[in-house]
PDB file of C-alpha atoms in Angstrom:
ATOM      1  CA  UNK O   1     261.720-112.908   1.191  1.00 77.00           C
ATOM      2  CA  UNK O   2     263.798-110.063  -0.206  1.00 87.00           C
ATOM      3  CA  UNK O   3     264.480-107.031   2.014  1.00 92.00           C
ATOM      4  CA  UNK O   4     266.179-103.715   1.238  1.00 94.00           C
ATOM      5  CA  UNK O   5     267.781-102.026   4.256  1.00 95.00           C
ATOM      6  CA  UNK O   6     268.594 -98.326   3.757  1.00 96.00           C
ATOM      7  CA  UNK O   7     270.733 -97.268   6.730  1.00 94.00           C
ATOM      8  CA  UNK O   8     273.770 -94.960   6.779  1.00 93.00           C
ATOM      9  CA  UNK O   9     275.194 -96.317  10.049  1.00 91.00           C
ATOM     10  CA  UNK O  10     277.237 -99.119   8.520  1.00 92.00           C
ATOM     11  CA  UNK O  11     277.662-101.185  11.669  1.00 93.00           C
ATOM     12  CA  UNK O  12     273.936-101.156  12.296  1.00 91.00           C
ATOM     13  CA  UNK O  13     273.235-101.953   8.639  1.00 92.00           C
ATOM     14  CA  UNK O  14     275.635-104.909   8.744  1.00 93.00           C
ATOM     15  CA  UNK O  15     274.098-106.163  12.008  1.00 91.00           C
ATOM     16  CA  UNK O  16     270.602-105.943  10.526  1.00 91.00           C
ATOM     17  CA  UNK O  17     271.761-107.793   7.423  1.00 91.00           C
ATOM     18  CA  UNK O  18     273.293-110.631   9.453  1.00 89.00           C
ATOM     19  CA  UNK O  19     270.281-110.932  11.721  1.00 89.00           C
ATOM     20  CA  UNK O  20     267.705-110.901   8.933  1.00 90.00           C
ATOM     21  CA  UNK O  21     269.705-113.394   6.878  1.00 87.00           C
ATOM     22  CA  UNK O  22     269.713-115.712   9.895  1.00 85.00           C
ATOM     23  CA  UNK O  23     265.902-115.456   9.850  1.00 83.00           C
ATOM     24  CA  UNK O  24     265.853-116.579   6.227  1.00 81.00           C
ATOM     25  CA  UNK O  25     265.548-113.184   4.497  1.00 87.00           C
ATOM     26  CA  UNK O  26     267.648-112.160   1.496  1.00 86.00           C
ATOM     27  CA  UNK O  27     269.019-108.680   2.269  1.00 91.00           C
ATOM     28  CA  UNK O  28     270.460-105.853   0.169  1.00 92.00           C
ATOM     29  CA  UNK O  29     272.023-102.742   1.734  1.00 95.00           C
ATOM     30  CA  UNK O  30     272.128 -99.086   0.726  1.00 95.00           C
ATOM     31  CA  UNK O  31     273.894 -96.424   2.799  1.00 95.00           C
ATOM     32  CA  UNK O  32     272.319 -93.219   1.459  1.00 95.00           C
ATOM     33  CA  UNK O  33     268.944 -92.091   0.180  1.00 94.00           C
ATOM     34  CA  UNK O  34     269.862 -91.823  -3.488  1.00 95.00           C
ATOM     35  CA  UNK O  35     271.172 -95.386  -3.670  1.00 95.00           C
ATOM     36  CA  UNK O  36     268.221 -96.615  -1.634  1.00 95.00           C
ATOM     37  CA  UNK O  37     265.743 -94.952  -3.970  1.00 96.00           C
ATOM     38  CA  UNK O  38     267.470 -96.429  -7.016  1.00 95.00           C
ATOM     39  CA  UNK O  39     267.438 -99.950  -5.577  1.00 94.00           C
ATOM     40  CA  UNK O  40     263.831 -99.655  -4.390  1.00 94.00           C
ATOM     41  CA  UNK O  41     262.763 -98.505  -7.845  1.00 92.00           C
ATOM     42  CA  UNK O  42     264.517-101.238  -9.785  1.00 89.00           C
ATOM     43  CA  UNK O  43     264.775-104.146  -7.357  1.00 83.00           C
ATOM     44  CA  UNK O  44     262.015-106.651  -6.747  1.00 81.00           C
ATOM     45  CA  UNK O  45     261.780-106.203  -2.969  1.00 89.00           C
ATOM     46  CA  UNK O  46     259.126-107.546  -0.635  1.00 88.00           C
ATOM     47  CA  UNK O  47     259.740-104.896   2.035  1.00 92.00           C
ATOM     48  CA  UNK O  48     262.026-101.887   2.646  1.00 95.00           C
ATOM     49  CA  UNK O  49     263.553-100.921   6.008  1.00 95.00           C
ATOM     50  CA  UNK O  50     264.209 -97.194   5.632  1.00 94.00           C
ATOM     51  CA  UNK O  51     266.110 -94.906   8.012  1.00 92.00           C
ATOM     52  CA  UNK O  52     264.935 -91.284   8.052  1.00 89.00           C
ATOM     53  CA  UNK O  53     268.178 -89.375   8.588  1.00 89.00           C
ATOM     54  CA  UNK O  54     270.122 -90.328   5.459  1.00 92.00           C
ATOM     55  CA  UNK O  55     272.801 -88.536   3.413  1.00 93.00           C
ATOM     56  CA  UNK O  56     271.951 -87.215  -0.070  1.00 92.00           C
ATOM     57  CA  UNK O  57     268.202 -87.836   0.282  1.00 93.00           C
ATOM     58  CA  UNK O  58     266.179 -88.241   3.461  1.00 91.00           C
ATOM     59  CA  UNK O  59     264.054 -91.276   4.169  1.00 90.00           C
ATOM     60  CA  UNK O  60     260.995 -89.014   4.077  1.00 90.00           C
ATOM     61  CA  UNK O  61     261.820 -88.009   0.504  1.00 92.00           C
ATOM     62  CA  UNK O  62     262.633 -91.572  -0.560  1.00 94.00           C
ATOM     63  CA  UNK O  63     259.223 -92.682   0.684  1.00 91.00           C
ATOM     64  CA  UNK O  64     257.459 -89.686  -0.851  1.00 89.00           C
ATOM     65  CA  UNK O  65     259.016 -90.268  -4.297  1.00 92.00           C
ATOM     66  CA  UNK O  66     258.246 -93.990  -4.316  1.00 90.00           C
ATOM     67  CA  UNK O  67     254.596 -93.374  -3.458  1.00 86.00           C
ATOM     68  CA  UNK O  68     254.369 -90.592  -6.075  1.00 85.00           C
ATOM     69  CA  UNK O  69     255.499 -93.206  -8.631  1.00 86.00           C
ATOM     70  CA  UNK O  70     252.808 -95.667  -7.431  1.00 79.00           C
ATOM     71  CA  UNK O  71     255.460 -97.934  -5.946  1.00 85.00           C
ATOM     72  CA  UNK O  72     253.672 -99.500  -2.988  1.00 83.00           C
ATOM     73  CA  UNK O  73     256.400-101.758  -1.627  1.00 88.00           C
ATOM     74  CA  UNK O  74     255.848-102.012   2.150  1.00 90.00           C
ATOM     75  CA  UNK O  75     258.085 -99.553   4.027  1.00 92.00           C
ATOM     76  CA  UNK O  76     259.103 -99.719   7.680  1.00 92.00           C
ATOM     77  CA  UNK O  77     260.787 -96.499   8.775  1.00 90.00           C
ATOM     78  CA  UNK O  78     263.557 -96.386  11.390  1.00 88.00           C
ATOM     79  CA  UNK O  79     264.462 -93.249  13.259  1.00 81.00           C
ATOM     80  CA  UNK O  80     266.173 -91.901  16.361  1.00 76.00           C
ATOM     81  CA  UNK O  81     263.338 -89.349  16.391  1.00 65.00           C
ATOM     82  CA  UNK O  82     260.630 -90.536  18.747  1.00 60.00           C
ATOM     83  CA  UNK O  83     258.246 -87.585  18.619  1.00 57.00           C
ATOM     84  CA  UNK O  84     254.662 -88.290  17.651  1.00 59.00           C
ATOM     85  CA  UNK O  85     254.790 -85.663  14.884  1.00 60.00           C
ATOM     86  CA  UNK O  86     257.862 -87.322  13.327  1.00 65.00           C
ATOM     87  CA  UNK O  87     256.028 -90.635  13.324  1.00 69.00           C
ATOM     88  CA  UNK O  88     252.915 -89.000  11.876  1.00 73.00           C
ATOM     89  CA  UNK O  89     254.988 -87.365   9.117  1.00 75.00           C
ATOM     90  CA  UNK O  90     256.429 -90.717   8.070  1.00 74.00           C
ATOM     91  CA  UNK O  91     253.073 -92.466   8.054  1.00 78.00           C
ATOM     92  CA  UNK O  92     251.386 -89.565   6.239  1.00 77.00           C
ATOM     93  CA  UNK O  93     254.008 -89.769   3.478  1.00 79.00           C
ATOM     94  CA  UNK O  94     253.092 -93.402   2.880  1.00 81.00           C
ATOM     95  CA  UNK O  95     255.216 -95.493   5.244  1.00 85.00           C
ATOM     96  CA  UNK O  96     253.455 -98.612   6.513  1.00 84.00           C
ATOM     97  CA  UNK O  97     255.113 -98.774   9.932  1.00 86.00           C
ATOM     98  CA  UNK O  98     257.562 -96.830  12.103  1.00 86.00           C
ATOM     99  CA  UNK O  99     260.094 -97.985  14.697  1.00 86.00           C
ATOM    100  CA  UNK O 100     262.249 -95.754  16.898  1.00 84.00           C
ATOM    101  CA  UNK O 101     265.870 -96.455  17.798  1.00 82.00           C
ATOM    102  CA  UNK O 102     266.967 -98.230  19.873  1.00 80.00           C
ATOM    103  CA  UNK O 103     264.523-100.986  19.025  1.00 82.00           C
ATOM    104  CA  UNK O 104     264.029-104.631  19.867  1.00 83.00           C
ATOM    105  CA  UNK O 105     265.272-106.884  17.077  1.00 84.00           C
ATOM    106  CA  UNK O 106     262.497-109.361  17.895  1.00 86.00           C
ATOM    107  CA  UNK O 107     259.913-106.600  17.400  1.00 86.00           C
ATOM    108  CA  UNK O 108     261.537-105.525  14.126  1.00 88.00           C
ATOM    109  CA  UNK O 109     261.292-109.044  12.684  1.00 89.00           C
ATOM    110  CA  UNK O 110     257.692-109.389  13.884  1.00 86.00           C
ATOM    111  CA  UNK O 111     256.778-106.046  12.297  1.00 86.00           C
ATOM    112  CA  UNK O 112     258.405-107.062   8.995  1.00 89.00           C
ATOM    113  CA  UNK O 113     256.501-110.344   8.919  1.00 84.00           C
ATOM    114  CA  UNK O 114     253.269-108.481   9.666  1.00 81.00           C
ATOM    115  CA  UNK O 115     253.934-106.143   6.722  1.00 83.00           C
ATOM    116  CA  UNK O 116     254.636-109.097   4.455  1.00 79.00           C
ATOM    117  CA  UNK O 117     251.345-110.717   5.475  1.00 71.00           C
ATOM    118  CA  UNK O 118     249.397-107.528   4.799  1.00 69.00           C
ATOM    119  CA  UNK O 119     251.016-106.712   1.445  1.00 59.00           C
ATOM    120  CA  UNK O 120     248.309-106.447  -1.210  1.00 47.00           C
ATOM    121  CA  UNK O 121     246.262-109.133   0.507  1.00 48.00           C
ATOM    122  CA  UNK O 122     248.584-111.773  -0.953  1.00 48.00           C
ATOM    123  CA  UNK O 123     250.330-112.790   2.248  1.00 46.00           C
ATOM    124  CA  UNK O 124     248.195-114.898   4.591  1.00 54.00           C
ATOM    125  CA  UNK O 125     249.510-115.571   8.085  1.00 61.00           C
ATOM    126  CA  UNK O 126     249.893-119.270   7.236  1.00 79.00           C
ATOM    127  CA  UNK O 127     250.756-120.416   3.713  1.00 84.00           C
ATOM    128  CA  UNK O 128     249.102-123.588   2.466  1.00 90.00           C
ATOM    129  CA  UNK O 129     249.334-125.948  -0.487  1.00 93.00           C
ATOM    130  CA  UNK O 130     246.949-128.828   0.070  1.00 93.00           C
ATOM    131  CA  UNK O 131     247.901-130.406   3.400  1.00 94.00           C
ATOM    132  CA  UNK O 132     251.305-128.696   3.364  1.00 95.00           C
ATOM    133  CA  UNK O 133     251.390-125.596   5.584  1.00 93.00           C
ATOM    134  CA  UNK O 134     254.074-123.074   6.531  1.00 91.00           C
ATOM    135  CA  UNK O 135     253.779-120.509   9.321  1.00 85.00           C
ATOM    136  CA  UNK O 136     256.413-117.768   8.755  1.00 75.00           C
ATOM    137  CA  UNK O 137     255.931-116.172  12.181  1.00 65.00           C
ATOM    138  CA  UNK O 138     256.251-119.391  14.174  1.00 73.00           C
ATOM    139  CA  UNK O 139     258.769-120.954  11.776  1.00 81.00           C
ATOM    140  CA  UNK O 140     256.682-124.131  11.599  1.00 89.00           C
ATOM    141  CA  UNK O 141     256.021-126.497   8.696  1.00 94.00           C
ATOM    142  CA  UNK O 142     253.414-129.247   8.745  1.00 95.00           C
ATOM    143  CA  UNK O 143     252.605-132.019   6.284  1.00 95.00           C
ATOM    144  CA  UNK O 144     249.095-132.800   7.420  1.00 93.00           C
ATOM    145  CA  UNK O 145     249.449-133.036  11.208  1.00 92.00           C
ATOM    146  CA  UNK O 146     253.116-134.052  11.050  1.00 94.00           C
ATOM    147  CA  UNK O 147     255.735-131.373  11.921  1.00 95.00           C
ATOM    148  CA  UNK O 148     258.681-131.184   9.514  1.00 95.00           C
ATOM    149  CA  UNK O 149     262.012-129.774  10.690  1.00 94.00           C
ATOM    150  CA  UNK O 150     263.796-127.545   8.150  1.00 92.00           C
ATOM    151  CA  UNK O 151     267.052-125.612   8.199  1.00 89.00           C
ATOM    152  CA  UNK O 152     266.753-121.802   7.799  1.00 85.00           C
ATOM    153  CA  UNK O 153     267.748-122.031   4.104  1.00 87.00           C
ATOM    154  CA  UNK O 154     265.302-124.863   3.426  1.00 91.00           C
ATOM    155  CA  UNK O 155     262.583-122.874   5.175  1.00 90.00           C
ATOM    156  CA  UNK O 156     263.331-119.741   3.109  1.00 87.00           C
ATOM    157  CA  UNK O 157     263.255-121.761  -0.124  1.00 91.00           C
ATOM    158  CA  UNK O 158     259.958-123.428   0.753  1.00 93.00           C
ATOM    159  CA  UNK O 159     258.414-120.103   1.791  1.00 88.00           C
ATOM    160  CA  UNK O 160     259.376-118.517  -1.523  1.00 88.00           C
ATOM    161  CA  UNK O 161     257.988-121.437  -3.549  1.00 92.00           C
ATOM    162  CA  UNK O 162     254.767-121.506  -1.533  1.00 90.00           C
ATOM    163  CA  UNK O 163     254.208-117.798  -2.067  1.00 83.00           C
ATOM    164  CA  UNK O 164     254.423-118.540  -5.789  1.00 86.00           C
ATOM    165  CA  UNK O 165     252.674-121.904  -5.762  1.00 88.00           C
ATOM    166  CA  UNK O 166     251.597-123.243  -9.144  1.00 91.00           C
ATOM    167  CA  UNK O 167     254.058-120.848 -10.848  1.00 90.00           C
ATOM    168  CA  UNK O 168     257.233-121.981 -12.615  1.00 92.00           C
ATOM    169  CA  UNK O 169     260.190-120.327 -10.875  1.00 91.00           C
ATOM    170  CA  UNK O 170     263.650-120.308 -12.460  1.00 91.00           C
ATOM    171  CA  UNK O 171     266.895-121.099 -10.658  1.00 89.00           C
ATOM    172  CA  UNK O 172     267.993-117.490 -11.229  1.00 86.00           C
ATOM    173  CA  UNK O 173     264.890-116.146  -9.470  1.00 84.00           C
ATOM    174  CA  UNK O 174     265.412-118.507  -6.553  1.00 87.00           C
ATOM    175  CA  UNK O 175     269.073-117.512  -6.212  1.00 85.00           C
ATOM    176  CA  UNK O 176     268.126-113.833  -6.217  1.00 77.00           C
ATOM    177  CA  UNK O 177     265.382-114.123  -3.593  1.00 77.00           C
ATOM    178  CA  UNK O 178     266.608-116.939  -1.365  1.00 81.00           C
ATOM    179  CA  UNK O 179     270.408-116.740  -1.672  1.00 76.00           C
ATOM    180  CA  UNK O 180     270.563-112.985  -2.348  1.00 62.00           C
ATOM    181  CA  UNK O 181     273.080-113.485  -5.150  1.00 58.00           C
ATOM    182  CA  UNK O 182     273.528-114.479  -8.774  1.00 57.00           C
ATOM    183  CA  UNK O 183     277.114-115.676  -8.220  1.00 60.00           C
ATOM    184  CA  UNK O 184     276.309-118.910  -6.377  1.00 69.00           C
ATOM    185  CA  UNK O 185     276.475-122.114  -8.422  1.00 78.00           C
ATOM    186  CA  UNK O 186     272.896-122.656  -9.712  1.00 78.00           C
ATOM    187  CA  UNK O 187     273.241-126.350  -8.869  1.00 84.00           C
ATOM    188  CA  UNK O 188     272.865-125.444  -5.189  1.00 90.00           C
ATOM    189  CA  UNK O 189     269.169-124.848  -5.910  1.00 91.00           C
ATOM    190  CA  UNK O 190     268.803-128.394  -7.206  1.00 92.00           C
ATOM    191  CA  UNK O 191     270.535-129.701  -4.087  1.00 93.00           C
ATOM    192  CA  UNK O 192     268.180-127.857  -1.737  1.00 94.00           C
ATOM    193  CA  UNK O 193     265.089-128.815  -3.727  1.00 94.00           C
ATOM    194  CA  UNK O 194     266.292-132.394  -3.241  1.00 95.00           C
ATOM    195  CA  UNK O 195     266.545-131.826   0.506  1.00 95.00           C
ATOM    196  CA  UNK O 196     262.960-130.532   0.597  1.00 96.00           C
ATOM    197  CA  UNK O 197     261.675-133.456  -1.445  1.00 95.00           C
ATOM    198  CA  UNK O 198     263.257-135.925   0.964  1.00 95.00           C
ATOM    199  CA  UNK O 199     261.536-134.215   3.897  1.00 96.00           C
ATOM    200  CA  UNK O 200     258.190-133.120   2.426  1.00 95.00           C
ATOM    201  CA  UNK O 201     257.377-135.512  -0.421  1.00 95.00           C
ATOM    202  CA  UNK O 202     259.183-138.857  -0.116  1.00 93.00           C
ATOM    203  CA  UNK O 203     258.027-139.873   3.376  1.00 94.00           C
ATOM    204  CA  UNK O 204     254.424-139.011   2.489  1.00 94.00           C
ATOM    205  CA  UNK O 205     254.267-140.434  -1.041  1.00 94.00           C
ATOM    206  CA  UNK O 206     253.658-136.989  -2.530  1.00 93.00           C
ATOM    207  CA  UNK O 207     255.022-134.933  -5.433  1.00 93.00           C
ATOM    208  CA  UNK O 208     254.633-131.276  -4.495  1.00 94.00           C
ATOM    209  CA  UNK O 209     258.057-130.064  -5.665  1.00 94.00           C
ATOM    210  CA  UNK O 210     258.093-130.538  -9.410  1.00 94.00           C
ATOM    211  CA  UNK O 211     260.904-129.992 -11.905  1.00 93.00           C
ATOM    212  CA  UNK O 212     259.899-128.234 -15.115  1.00 92.00           C
ATOM    213  CA  UNK O 213     262.646-129.267 -17.501  1.00 90.00           C
ATOM    214  CA  UNK O 214     264.555-126.311 -18.920  1.00 88.00           C
ATOM    215  CA  UNK O 215     262.503-123.780 -16.945  1.00 90.00           C
ATOM    216  CA  UNK O 216     262.834-124.316 -13.206  1.00 92.00           C
ATOM    217  CA  UNK O 217     260.613-125.594 -10.404  1.00 95.00           C
ATOM    218  CA  UNK O 218     256.968-125.477  -9.440  1.00 95.00           C
ATOM    219  CA  UNK O 219     255.301-126.169  -6.109  1.00 95.00           C
ATOM    220  CA  UNK O 220     251.913-127.790  -6.734  1.00 94.00           C
ATOM    221  CA  UNK O 221     249.107-125.762  -5.196  1.00 91.00           C
ATOM    222  CA  UNK O 222     247.281-128.915  -4.159  1.00 92.00           C
ATOM    223  CA  UNK O 223     250.298-130.113  -2.195  1.00 90.00           C
ATOM    224  CA  UNK O 224     251.156-132.848  -4.693  1.00 85.00           C
TER     225      UNK O 224
END
């Protein structure tokens, strides 16, 4: 899933980016409120991690402007302020969650996954397509009752396709959301789809991961 981190402390921002990427997220960074607002407005993000004390435009104002524009991307606010009124201000302006610094990275990831599950009622705790299931929180994939081991990149690709099951998804969309770039050779998508097929379809005689010639890929909602 695609995350925007708006944090002016560059070392912390870089650490968050590395950690979230290791969990399978695609991560963009902004280091001030104006850039963060621009990216949040025009990027297709699944969740925003938003610091409060930012140059140029505070996190409070970023959140307030997005909600005034009916942009309801889930927002988790970060702040060194731990007063209950500061937390209430953030939540009253439309933030979905609030975490004070210093925070546990494990808790941050759990909170982000909870926000993703709640978003617009479209994010169940466990994703399913027929007898294929994926649990984002536990990082588990099952084909029927059989566990399937995936690398972090394979897991991120499968999660993205399962969230859009029965839709045709282009290579460009997959690169943007799973690899966080447009510069990677598009053929890498084909390679990783092949990896998933060998683990999820071939051993079970199924055809869940389908190629739509000239358009992209589709994960069959019935599990193939």
